[in-house]
Coordinates of C-alpha atoms and ligand atoms in Angstrom, one line a residue:
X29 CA 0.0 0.0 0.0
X30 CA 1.2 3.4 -1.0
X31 CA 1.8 5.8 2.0
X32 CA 1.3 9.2 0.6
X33 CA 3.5 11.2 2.6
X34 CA 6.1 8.5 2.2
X35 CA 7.7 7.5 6.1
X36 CA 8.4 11.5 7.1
X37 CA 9.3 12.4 9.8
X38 CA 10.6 16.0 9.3
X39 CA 9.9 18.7 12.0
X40 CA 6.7 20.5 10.8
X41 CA 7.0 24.1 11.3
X42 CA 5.1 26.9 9.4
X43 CA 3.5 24.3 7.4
X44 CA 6.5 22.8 5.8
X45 CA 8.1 19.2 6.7
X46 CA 11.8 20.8 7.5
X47 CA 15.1 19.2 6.9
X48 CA 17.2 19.9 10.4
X49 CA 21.1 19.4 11.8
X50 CA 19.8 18.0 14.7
X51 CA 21.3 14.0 16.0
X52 CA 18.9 11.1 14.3
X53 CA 17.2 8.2 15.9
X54 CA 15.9 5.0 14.0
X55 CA 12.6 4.7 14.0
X56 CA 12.0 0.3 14.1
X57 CA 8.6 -0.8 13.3
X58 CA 8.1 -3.3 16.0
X59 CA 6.1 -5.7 13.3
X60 CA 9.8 -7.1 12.4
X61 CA 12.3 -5.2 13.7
X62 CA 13.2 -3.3 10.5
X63 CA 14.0 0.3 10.3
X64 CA 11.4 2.5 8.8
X65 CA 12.7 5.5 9.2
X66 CA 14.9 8.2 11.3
X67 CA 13.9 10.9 13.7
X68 CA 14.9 14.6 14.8
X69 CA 16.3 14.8 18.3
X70 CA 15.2 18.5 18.2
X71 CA 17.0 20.8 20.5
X72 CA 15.5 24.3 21.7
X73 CA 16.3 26.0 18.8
X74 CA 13.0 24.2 17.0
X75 CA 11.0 24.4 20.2
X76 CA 12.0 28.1 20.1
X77 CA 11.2 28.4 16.1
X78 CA 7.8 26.4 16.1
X79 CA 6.4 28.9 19.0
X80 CA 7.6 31.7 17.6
X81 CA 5.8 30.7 14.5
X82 CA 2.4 30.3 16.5
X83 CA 2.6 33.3 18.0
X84 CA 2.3 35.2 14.6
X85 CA -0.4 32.4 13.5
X86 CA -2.3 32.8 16.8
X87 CA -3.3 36.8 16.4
X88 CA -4.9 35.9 12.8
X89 CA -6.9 32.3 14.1
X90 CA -7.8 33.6 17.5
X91 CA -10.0 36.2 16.3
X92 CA -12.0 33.7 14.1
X93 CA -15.3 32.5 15.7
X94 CA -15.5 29.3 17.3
X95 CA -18.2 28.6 14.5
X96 CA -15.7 29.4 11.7
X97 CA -12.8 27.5 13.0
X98 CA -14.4 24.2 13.5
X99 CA -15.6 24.6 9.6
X100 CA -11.6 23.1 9.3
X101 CA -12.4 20.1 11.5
X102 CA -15.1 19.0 9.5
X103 CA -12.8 19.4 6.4
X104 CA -10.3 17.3 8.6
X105 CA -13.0 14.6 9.4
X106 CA -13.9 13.9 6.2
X107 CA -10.1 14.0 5.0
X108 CA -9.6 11.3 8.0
X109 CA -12.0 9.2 6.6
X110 CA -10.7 9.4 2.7
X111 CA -6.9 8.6 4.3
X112 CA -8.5 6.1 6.6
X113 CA -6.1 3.4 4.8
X114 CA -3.0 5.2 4.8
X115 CA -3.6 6.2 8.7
X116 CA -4.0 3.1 10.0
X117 CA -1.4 1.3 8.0
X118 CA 1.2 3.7 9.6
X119 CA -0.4 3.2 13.2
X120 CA 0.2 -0.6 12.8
X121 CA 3.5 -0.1 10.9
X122 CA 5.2 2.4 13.8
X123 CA 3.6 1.0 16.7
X124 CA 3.0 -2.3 15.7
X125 CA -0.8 -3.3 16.9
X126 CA -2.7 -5.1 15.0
X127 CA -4.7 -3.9 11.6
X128 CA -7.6 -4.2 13.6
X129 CA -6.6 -2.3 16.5
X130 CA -5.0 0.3 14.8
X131 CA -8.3 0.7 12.3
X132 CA -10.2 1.2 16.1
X133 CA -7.3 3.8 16.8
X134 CA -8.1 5.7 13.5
X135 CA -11.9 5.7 13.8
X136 CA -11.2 6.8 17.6
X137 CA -9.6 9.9 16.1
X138 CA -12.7 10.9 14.1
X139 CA -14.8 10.4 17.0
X140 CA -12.6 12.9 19.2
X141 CA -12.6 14.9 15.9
X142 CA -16.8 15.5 16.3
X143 CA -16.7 16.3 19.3
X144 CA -14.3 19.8 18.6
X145 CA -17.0 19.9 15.7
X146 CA -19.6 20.0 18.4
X147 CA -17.8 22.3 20.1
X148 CA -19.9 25.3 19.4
X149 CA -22.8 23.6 20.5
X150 CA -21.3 23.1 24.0
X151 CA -19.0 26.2 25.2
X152 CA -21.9 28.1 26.7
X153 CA -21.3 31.3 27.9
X154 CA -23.3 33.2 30.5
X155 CA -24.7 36.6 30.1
X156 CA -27.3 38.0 33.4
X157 CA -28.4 41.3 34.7
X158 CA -26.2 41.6 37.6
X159 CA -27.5 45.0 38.5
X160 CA -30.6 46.8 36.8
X161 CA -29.1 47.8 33.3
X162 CA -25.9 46.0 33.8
X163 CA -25.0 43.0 32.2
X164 CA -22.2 40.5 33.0
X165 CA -21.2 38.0 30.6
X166 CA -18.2 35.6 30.3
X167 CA -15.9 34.2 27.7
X168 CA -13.9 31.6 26.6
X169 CA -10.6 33.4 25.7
X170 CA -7.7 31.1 24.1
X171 CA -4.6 31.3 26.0
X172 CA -2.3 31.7 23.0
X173 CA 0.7 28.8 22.4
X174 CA 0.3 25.6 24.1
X175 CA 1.9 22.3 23.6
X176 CA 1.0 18.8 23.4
X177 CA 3.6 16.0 24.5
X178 CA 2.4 12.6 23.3
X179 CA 3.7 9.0 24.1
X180 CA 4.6 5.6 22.2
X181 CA 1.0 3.7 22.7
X182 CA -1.3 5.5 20.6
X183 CA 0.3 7.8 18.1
X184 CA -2.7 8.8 16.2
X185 CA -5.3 9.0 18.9
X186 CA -3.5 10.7 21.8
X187 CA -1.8 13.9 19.2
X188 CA -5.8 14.2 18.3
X189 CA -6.7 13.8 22.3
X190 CA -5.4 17.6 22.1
X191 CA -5.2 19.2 18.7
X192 CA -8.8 18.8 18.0
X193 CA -9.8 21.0 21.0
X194 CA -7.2 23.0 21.6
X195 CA -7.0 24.5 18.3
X196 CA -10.5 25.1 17.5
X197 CA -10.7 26.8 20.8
X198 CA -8.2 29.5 19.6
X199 CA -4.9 28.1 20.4
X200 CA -2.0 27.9 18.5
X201 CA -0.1 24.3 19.1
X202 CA 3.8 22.9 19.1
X203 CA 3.6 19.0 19.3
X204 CA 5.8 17.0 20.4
X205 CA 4.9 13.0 20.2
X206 CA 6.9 10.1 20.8
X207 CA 10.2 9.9 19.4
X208 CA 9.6 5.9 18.9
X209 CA 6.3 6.4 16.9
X210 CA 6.2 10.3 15.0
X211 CA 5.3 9.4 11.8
X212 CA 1.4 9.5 12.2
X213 CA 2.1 13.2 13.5
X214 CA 3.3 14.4 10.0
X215 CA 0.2 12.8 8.7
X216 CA -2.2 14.8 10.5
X217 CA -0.3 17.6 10.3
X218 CA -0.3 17.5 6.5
X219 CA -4.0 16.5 6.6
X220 CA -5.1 19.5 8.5
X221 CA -3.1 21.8 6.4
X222 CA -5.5 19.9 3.2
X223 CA -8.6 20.7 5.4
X224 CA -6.9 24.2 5.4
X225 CA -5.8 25.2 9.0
X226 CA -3.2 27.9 8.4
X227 CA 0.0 27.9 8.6
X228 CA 1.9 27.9 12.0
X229 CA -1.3 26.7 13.8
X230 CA 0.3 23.3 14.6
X231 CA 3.5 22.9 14.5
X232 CA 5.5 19.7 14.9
X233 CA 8.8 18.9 16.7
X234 CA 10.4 15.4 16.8
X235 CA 12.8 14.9 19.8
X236 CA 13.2 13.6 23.5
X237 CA 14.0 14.7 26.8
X238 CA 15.5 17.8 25.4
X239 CA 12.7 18.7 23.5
X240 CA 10.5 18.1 26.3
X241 CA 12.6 20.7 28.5
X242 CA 12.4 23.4 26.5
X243 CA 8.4 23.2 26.0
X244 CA 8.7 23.4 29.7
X245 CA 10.9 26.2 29.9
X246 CA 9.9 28.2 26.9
X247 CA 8.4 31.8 28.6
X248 CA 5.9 32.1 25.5
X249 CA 4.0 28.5 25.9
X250 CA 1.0 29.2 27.9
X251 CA 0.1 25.6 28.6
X252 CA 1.6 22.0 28.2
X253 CA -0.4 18.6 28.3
X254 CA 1.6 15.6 28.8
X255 CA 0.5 11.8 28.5
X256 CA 2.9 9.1 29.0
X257 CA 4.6 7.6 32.3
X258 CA 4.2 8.4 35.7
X259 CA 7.6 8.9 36.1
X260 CA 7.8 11.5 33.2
X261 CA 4.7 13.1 34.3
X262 CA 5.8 14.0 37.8
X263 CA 8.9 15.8 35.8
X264 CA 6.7 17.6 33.1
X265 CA 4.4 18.7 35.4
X266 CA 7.1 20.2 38.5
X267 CA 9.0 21.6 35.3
X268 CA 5.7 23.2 33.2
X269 CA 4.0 24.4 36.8
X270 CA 7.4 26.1 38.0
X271 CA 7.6 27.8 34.8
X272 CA 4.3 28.9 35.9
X273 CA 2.5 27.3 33.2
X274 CA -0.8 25.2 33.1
X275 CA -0.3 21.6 33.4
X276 CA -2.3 18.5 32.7
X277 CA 0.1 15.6 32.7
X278 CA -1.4 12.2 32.8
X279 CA 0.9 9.0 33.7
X280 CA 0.8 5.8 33.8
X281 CA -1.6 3.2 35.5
X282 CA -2.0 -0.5 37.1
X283 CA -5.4 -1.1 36.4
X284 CA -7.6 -3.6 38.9
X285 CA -10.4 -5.5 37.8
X286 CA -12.4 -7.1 40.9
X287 CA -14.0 -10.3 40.2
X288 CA -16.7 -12.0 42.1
X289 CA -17.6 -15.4 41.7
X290 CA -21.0 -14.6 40.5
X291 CA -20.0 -12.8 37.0
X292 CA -21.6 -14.0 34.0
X293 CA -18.5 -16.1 33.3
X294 CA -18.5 -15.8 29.3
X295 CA -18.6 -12.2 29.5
X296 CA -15.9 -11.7 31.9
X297 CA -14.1 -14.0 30.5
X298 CA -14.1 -12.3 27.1
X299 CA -13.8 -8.9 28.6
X300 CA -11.1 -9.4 31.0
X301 CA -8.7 -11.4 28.2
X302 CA -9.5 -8.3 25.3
X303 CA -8.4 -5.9 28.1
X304 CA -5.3 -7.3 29.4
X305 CA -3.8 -8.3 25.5
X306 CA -5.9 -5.9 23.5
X307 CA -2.7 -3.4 21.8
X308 CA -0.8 -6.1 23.5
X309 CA -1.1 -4.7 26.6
X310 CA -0.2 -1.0 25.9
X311 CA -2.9 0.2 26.9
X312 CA -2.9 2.9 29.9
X313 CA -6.9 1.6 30.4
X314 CA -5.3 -2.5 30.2
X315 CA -6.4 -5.0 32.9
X316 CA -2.7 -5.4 34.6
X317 CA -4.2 -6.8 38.0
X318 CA -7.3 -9.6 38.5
X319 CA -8.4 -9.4 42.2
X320 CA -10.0 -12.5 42.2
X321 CA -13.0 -12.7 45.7
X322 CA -13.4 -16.3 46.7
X323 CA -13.9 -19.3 44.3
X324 CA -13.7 -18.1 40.9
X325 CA -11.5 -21.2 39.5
X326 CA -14.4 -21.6 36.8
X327 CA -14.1 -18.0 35.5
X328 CA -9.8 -18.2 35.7
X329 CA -10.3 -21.3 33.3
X330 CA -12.6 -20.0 31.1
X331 CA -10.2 -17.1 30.8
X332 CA -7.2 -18.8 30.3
X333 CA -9.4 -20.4 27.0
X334 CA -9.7 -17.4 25.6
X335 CA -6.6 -15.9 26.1
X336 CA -5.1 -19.1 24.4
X337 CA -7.6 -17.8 21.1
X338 CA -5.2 -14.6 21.1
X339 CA -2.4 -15.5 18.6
X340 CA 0.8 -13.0 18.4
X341 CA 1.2 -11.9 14.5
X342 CA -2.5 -13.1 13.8
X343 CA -5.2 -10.9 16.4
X344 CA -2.3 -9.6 18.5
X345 CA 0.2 -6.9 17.8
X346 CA 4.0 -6.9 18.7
X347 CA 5.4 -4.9 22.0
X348 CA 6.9 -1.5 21.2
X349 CA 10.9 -2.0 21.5
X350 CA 13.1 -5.4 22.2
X351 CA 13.7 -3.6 25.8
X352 CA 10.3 -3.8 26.4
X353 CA 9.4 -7.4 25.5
X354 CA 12.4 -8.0 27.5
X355 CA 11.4 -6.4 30.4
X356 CA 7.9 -7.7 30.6
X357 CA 9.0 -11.3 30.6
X358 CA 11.3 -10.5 33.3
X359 CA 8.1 -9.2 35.4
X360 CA 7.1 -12.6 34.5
X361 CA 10.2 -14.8 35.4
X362 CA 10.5 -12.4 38.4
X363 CA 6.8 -13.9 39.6
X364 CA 7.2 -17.1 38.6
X365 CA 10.8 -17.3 40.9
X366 CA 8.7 -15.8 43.9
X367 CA 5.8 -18.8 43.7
X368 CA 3.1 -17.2 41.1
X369 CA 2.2 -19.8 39.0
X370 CA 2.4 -18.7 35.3
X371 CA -1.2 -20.6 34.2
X372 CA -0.8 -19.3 30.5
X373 CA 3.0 -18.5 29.2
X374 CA 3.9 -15.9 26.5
X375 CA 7.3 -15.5 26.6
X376 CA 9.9 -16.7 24.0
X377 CA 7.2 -16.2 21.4
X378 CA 8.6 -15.7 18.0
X379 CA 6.4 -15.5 14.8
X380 CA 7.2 -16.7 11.8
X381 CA 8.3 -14.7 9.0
X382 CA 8.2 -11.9 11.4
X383 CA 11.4 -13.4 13.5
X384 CA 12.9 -10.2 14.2
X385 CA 9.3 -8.4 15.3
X386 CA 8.8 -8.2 19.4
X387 CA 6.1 -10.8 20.2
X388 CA 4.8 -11.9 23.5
X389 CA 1.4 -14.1 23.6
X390 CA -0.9 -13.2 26.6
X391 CA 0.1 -14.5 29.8
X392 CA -1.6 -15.3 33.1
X393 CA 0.2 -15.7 36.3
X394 CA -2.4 -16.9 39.2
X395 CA -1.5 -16.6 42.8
X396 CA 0.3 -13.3 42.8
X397 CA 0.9 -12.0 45.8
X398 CA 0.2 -8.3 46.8
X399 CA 3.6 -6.8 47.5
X400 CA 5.2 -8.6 44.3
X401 CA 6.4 -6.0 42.0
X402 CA 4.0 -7.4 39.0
X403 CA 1.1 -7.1 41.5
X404 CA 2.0 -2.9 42.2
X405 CA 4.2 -1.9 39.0
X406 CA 3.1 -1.3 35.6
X407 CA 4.2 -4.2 33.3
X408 CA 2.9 -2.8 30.0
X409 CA 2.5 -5.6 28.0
X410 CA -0.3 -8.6 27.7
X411 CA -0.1 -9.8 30.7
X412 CA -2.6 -10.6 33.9
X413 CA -1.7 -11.0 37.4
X414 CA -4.3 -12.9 39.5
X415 CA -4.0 -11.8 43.2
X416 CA -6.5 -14.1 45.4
X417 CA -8.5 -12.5 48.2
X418 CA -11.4 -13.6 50.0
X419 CA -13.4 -10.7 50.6
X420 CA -14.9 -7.8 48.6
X421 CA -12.9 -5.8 51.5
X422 CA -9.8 -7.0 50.7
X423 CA -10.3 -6.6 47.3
X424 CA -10.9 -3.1 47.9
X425 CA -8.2 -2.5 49.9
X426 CA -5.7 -3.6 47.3
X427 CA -6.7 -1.4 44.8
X428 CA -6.6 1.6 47.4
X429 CA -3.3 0.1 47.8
X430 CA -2.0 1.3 44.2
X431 CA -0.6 4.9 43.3
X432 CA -2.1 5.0 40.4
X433 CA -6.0 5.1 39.7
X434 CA -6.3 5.4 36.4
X435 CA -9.2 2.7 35.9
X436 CA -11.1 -0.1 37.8
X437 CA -13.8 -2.5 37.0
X438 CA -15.8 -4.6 38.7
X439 CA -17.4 -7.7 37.7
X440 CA -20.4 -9.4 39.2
X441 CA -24.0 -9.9 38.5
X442 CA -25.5 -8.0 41.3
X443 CA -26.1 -4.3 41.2
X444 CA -25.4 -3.8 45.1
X445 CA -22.2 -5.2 45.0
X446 CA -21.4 -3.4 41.8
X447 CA -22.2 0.0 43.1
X448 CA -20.7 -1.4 46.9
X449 CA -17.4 -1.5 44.7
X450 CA -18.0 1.0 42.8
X451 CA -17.9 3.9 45.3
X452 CA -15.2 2.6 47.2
X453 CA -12.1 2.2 44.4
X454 CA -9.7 4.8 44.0
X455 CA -9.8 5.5 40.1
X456 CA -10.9 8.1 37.7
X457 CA -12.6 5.8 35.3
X458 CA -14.6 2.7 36.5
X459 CA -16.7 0.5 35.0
X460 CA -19.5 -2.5 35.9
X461 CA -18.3 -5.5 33.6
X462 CA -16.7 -3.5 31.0
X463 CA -12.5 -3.9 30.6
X464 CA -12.0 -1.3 29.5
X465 CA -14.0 1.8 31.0
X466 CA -13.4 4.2 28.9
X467 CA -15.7 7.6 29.0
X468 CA -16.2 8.4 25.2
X469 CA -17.0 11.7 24.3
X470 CA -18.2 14.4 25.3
X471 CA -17.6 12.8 28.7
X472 CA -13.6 13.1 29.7
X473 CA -10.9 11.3 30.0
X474 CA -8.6 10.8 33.1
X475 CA -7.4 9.2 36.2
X476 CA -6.4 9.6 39.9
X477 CA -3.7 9.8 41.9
X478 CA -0.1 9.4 40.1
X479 CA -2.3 8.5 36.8
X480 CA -3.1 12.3 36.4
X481 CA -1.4 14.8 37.5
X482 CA -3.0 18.7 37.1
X483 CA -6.5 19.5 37.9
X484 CA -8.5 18.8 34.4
X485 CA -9.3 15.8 32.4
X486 CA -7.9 15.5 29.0
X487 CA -10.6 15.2 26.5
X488 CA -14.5 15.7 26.1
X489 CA -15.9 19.0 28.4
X490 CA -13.5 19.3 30.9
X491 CA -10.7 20.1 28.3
X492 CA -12.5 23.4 27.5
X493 CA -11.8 24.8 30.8
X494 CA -8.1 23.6 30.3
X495 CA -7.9 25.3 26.9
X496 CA -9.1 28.5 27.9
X497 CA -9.4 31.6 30.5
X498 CA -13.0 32.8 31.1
X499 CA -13.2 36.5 30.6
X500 CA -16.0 38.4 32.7
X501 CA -17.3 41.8 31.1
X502 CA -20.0 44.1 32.5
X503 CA -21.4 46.3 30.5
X504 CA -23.6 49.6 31.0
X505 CA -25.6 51.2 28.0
X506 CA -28.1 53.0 29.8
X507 CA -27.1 56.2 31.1
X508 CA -30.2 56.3 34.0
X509 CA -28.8 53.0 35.0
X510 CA -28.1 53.6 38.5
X511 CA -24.7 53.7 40.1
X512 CA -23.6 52.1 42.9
X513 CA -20.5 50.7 44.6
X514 CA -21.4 46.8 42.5
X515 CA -21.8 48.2 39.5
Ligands
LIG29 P1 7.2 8.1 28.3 O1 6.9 8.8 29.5 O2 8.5 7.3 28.2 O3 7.2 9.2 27.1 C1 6.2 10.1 26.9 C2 6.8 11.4 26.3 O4 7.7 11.9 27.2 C3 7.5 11.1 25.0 O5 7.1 12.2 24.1 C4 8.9 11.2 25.3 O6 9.7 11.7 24.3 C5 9.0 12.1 26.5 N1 10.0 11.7 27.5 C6 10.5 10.5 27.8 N2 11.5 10.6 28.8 C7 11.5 11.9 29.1 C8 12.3 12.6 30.1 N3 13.2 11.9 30.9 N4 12.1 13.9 30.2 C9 11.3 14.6 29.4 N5 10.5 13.9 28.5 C10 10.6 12.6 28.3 O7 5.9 7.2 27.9 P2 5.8 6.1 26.7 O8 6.7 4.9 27.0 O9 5.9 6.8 25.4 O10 4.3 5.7 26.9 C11 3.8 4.7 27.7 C12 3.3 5.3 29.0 O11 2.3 6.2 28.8 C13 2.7 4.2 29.9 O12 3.1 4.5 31.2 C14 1.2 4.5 29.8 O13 0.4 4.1 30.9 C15 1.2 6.0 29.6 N6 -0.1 6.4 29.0 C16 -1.0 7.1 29.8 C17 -2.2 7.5 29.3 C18 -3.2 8.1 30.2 O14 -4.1 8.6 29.7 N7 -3.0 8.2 31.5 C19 -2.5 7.3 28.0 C20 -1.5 6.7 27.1 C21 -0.3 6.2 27.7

């Protein structure tokens, strides 16, 4: 299949792909191992040039309406949908999911691209009489430059998490996605330039750590949303909010999913194994940990069946890097040495034809034990850990346990139960046998505790407060108005 912006991955500044000087990293699709392409590690020279060309594009698209600037995003949607092919062929070629997955990824995108179309429709502001003849009324002022800073596991869907919104609320943006997986960036960059976003409203730059740093420090970005680990969070968010800058920086996750022995066993079954493999396990929303209350052998079997159907290079996709297939099988060995019993066993999986691509089937390890590090770390990859308990209580009480909370799901066939659950976990996004709770739009997306740092959810309404200031304005036409001290 022909990609029609070949394998770029160019900074985009000013709406040109730019040759730079800057160091290269291969890019390896994790498919097979091969080198697909090379990336920019962009210093703050390009941070420094892509803001400086949104600041000139932000005086021109901020004083568009709201009304006429989502006219682009429905350009863009249907622009998605005519590159639909091309899109998710490079999600499954750079990040190595599955066609399947990776069409889901690409259809996700023009959902979140709909909801900025709907945007109009939703930022309400107020107007009232505060005082006879005096009217107050608020609005939703861009802040000017902000930046997005994307990770490895979706590198369609996250980038459009932010540029959707953020732009057609006013704001000029600098991207910066993951230096493993930037070609879909280019892509969308090129394809909202087609729908006819001017130049300089998004800008791209490739790069690390370094990059990262200098979105932080640059005195000109208003605003920086982060997604990726916890541990990278924590930095981008001290770094952006010293700088004095607004922050939402979401990490990573160990997800819980609390079973009780009375779930409809085929559906849990189905729902927990799609969770903890589906993207091979690169999911922030994954099932990492099963808290299994009392006898539930029959549902752990019924499991294991299905995660046997999951077959690496058929319906499952390839683990980002060798490092990382490495290191989740070494969460695995790790249990295994401490007494889990590994039920189903993924490791040293190689496909054929595809010997050099970084497989690992799913795996479920039963009998985990609380304070085992597969039980309280993220493993990010296809993997289950079953910890046993014998009460809803304890149940509880392990997920309470975790510093993350960025979903948890309960599964059972009795509504009290459910809700008992329900109200007691320690997660942003929950869900009543579902694996994967996610809150499509236009409700938001976003977790607690060391899954989120920053006070606003990503996506859907509550990233219109993040976007913008509010403005108040009171206003006086009548001159026999009277006058007093509130008015
Ligand atoms: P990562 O933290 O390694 O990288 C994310 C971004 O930070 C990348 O753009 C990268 O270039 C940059 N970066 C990496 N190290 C840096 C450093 N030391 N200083 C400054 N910047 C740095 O994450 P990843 O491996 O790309 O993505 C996987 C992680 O993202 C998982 O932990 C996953 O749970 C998380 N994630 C979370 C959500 C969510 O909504 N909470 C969604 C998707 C992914």
């Amino acid at each position: 299949m022909k990609i029609v912006s070949s394998i770029k991955s160019g900074n985009y500044i000013n709406g040109q792909v730019i040759d730079e000087d800057f160091e290269t990293l291969d890019v390896i699709s994790p498919l097979n191992g091969r080198t697909i392409s090379s990336v920019y590690l962009s210093d703050a020279s390009a941070v420094d040039r892509a803001v400086k060309t949104a600041q000139i594009a932000f005086g021109e698209w901020s004083s568009r309406t709201l009304k006429e600037r989502v006219q682009i995003f429905f350009k863009f949607r249907a622009l998605l949908e005519k590159h639909r092919d091309e899109l998710i062929h490079l999600v499954h070629l750079e990040n190595g999911k599955t066609m399947g997955e990776s069409a889901a990824e690409v259809d996700k995108g023009i959902e979140l691209c709909e909801f900025a179309c709907s945007l109009p429709q939703i930022v309400n502001d107020e107007i009232q009489e505060v005082s006879k003849g005096v009217e107050c009324r608020t609005s939703h002022v861009p802040l000017g430059v902000v930046a997005s800073i994307t990770p490895f596991n979706f590198p369609h869907m996250v980038p459009l998490w932010t540029i959707p919104n953020a732009i057609a609320l006013g704001n000029c943006m600098v991207l910066k996605p993951s230096e493993m997986t930037p070609l879909s960036a280019i892509l969308i960059a090129e394809l909202l330039e087609k729908a006819g976003l001017p130049k300089g409203v998004l800008n791209v730059v490739n790069g690390g750590k370094e990059a990262v740093e200098a979105i932080c420090d640059h005195p000109d970005i208003a605003a920086v949303s982060f997604v990726g680990s916890t541990k990278v969070a924590k930095i981008v968010y001290i770094r952006a909010t010293s700088n004095l800058k607004r922050c939402a920086a979401l990490g990573g996750a160990k997800n819980h999913l609390i079973v009780l022995d009375d779930a409809h066993v085929d559906m849990a079954a189905s729902n927990i194994a799609a969770s903890m493999a589906g993207c091979a396990g690169q999911r922030c929303m994954a099932a990492s940990a099963m808290v299994a209350v009392g006898q539930v052998d029959h549902i752990v079997a019924r499991l294991c069946e299905e995660a046997k159907k999951i077959v690496p290079g058929d319906n499952l996709g390839a683990v980002i890097s060798k490092t990382a297939k490495e290191r989740i099988e070494r969460y695995i060995t790790e249990a295994e040495a401490a007494g889990a019993k590994v039920l189903v066993d993924g490791r040293n999986t190689v496909v054929e034809g595809k010997e050099g691509g970084f497989y690992i089937a799913p795996t479920i390890i039963d009998y985990v034990s609380p304070d085992m590090n597969i039980a309280k770390e993220e493993v990010f990859g296809p993997v289950l850990a079953i910890i046993r308990t014998e009460t809803v209580d304890e149940a509880i009480a392990i997920e309470n346990s975790s510093n993350y909370g960025n979903a948890a799901s309960v599964f059972t066939q009795s509504g009290g139960w459910a809700r008992y659950i329900m109200d007691r976990v320690s997660a942003g996004m929950t869900g009543v046998n579902i694996g994967v709770p996610v809150p499509r739009e236009p409700f938001s997306f976003g977790g607690w505790n060391e899954s989120r740092f920053g006070s606003h959810d990503i996506t859907g309404r509550s990233s219109i407060a993040f976007w913008t200031r509010l403005k108040k304005t009171t206003t006086k036409w009548n001159p026999e108005a009277r006058t007093n001290w509130m008015s």
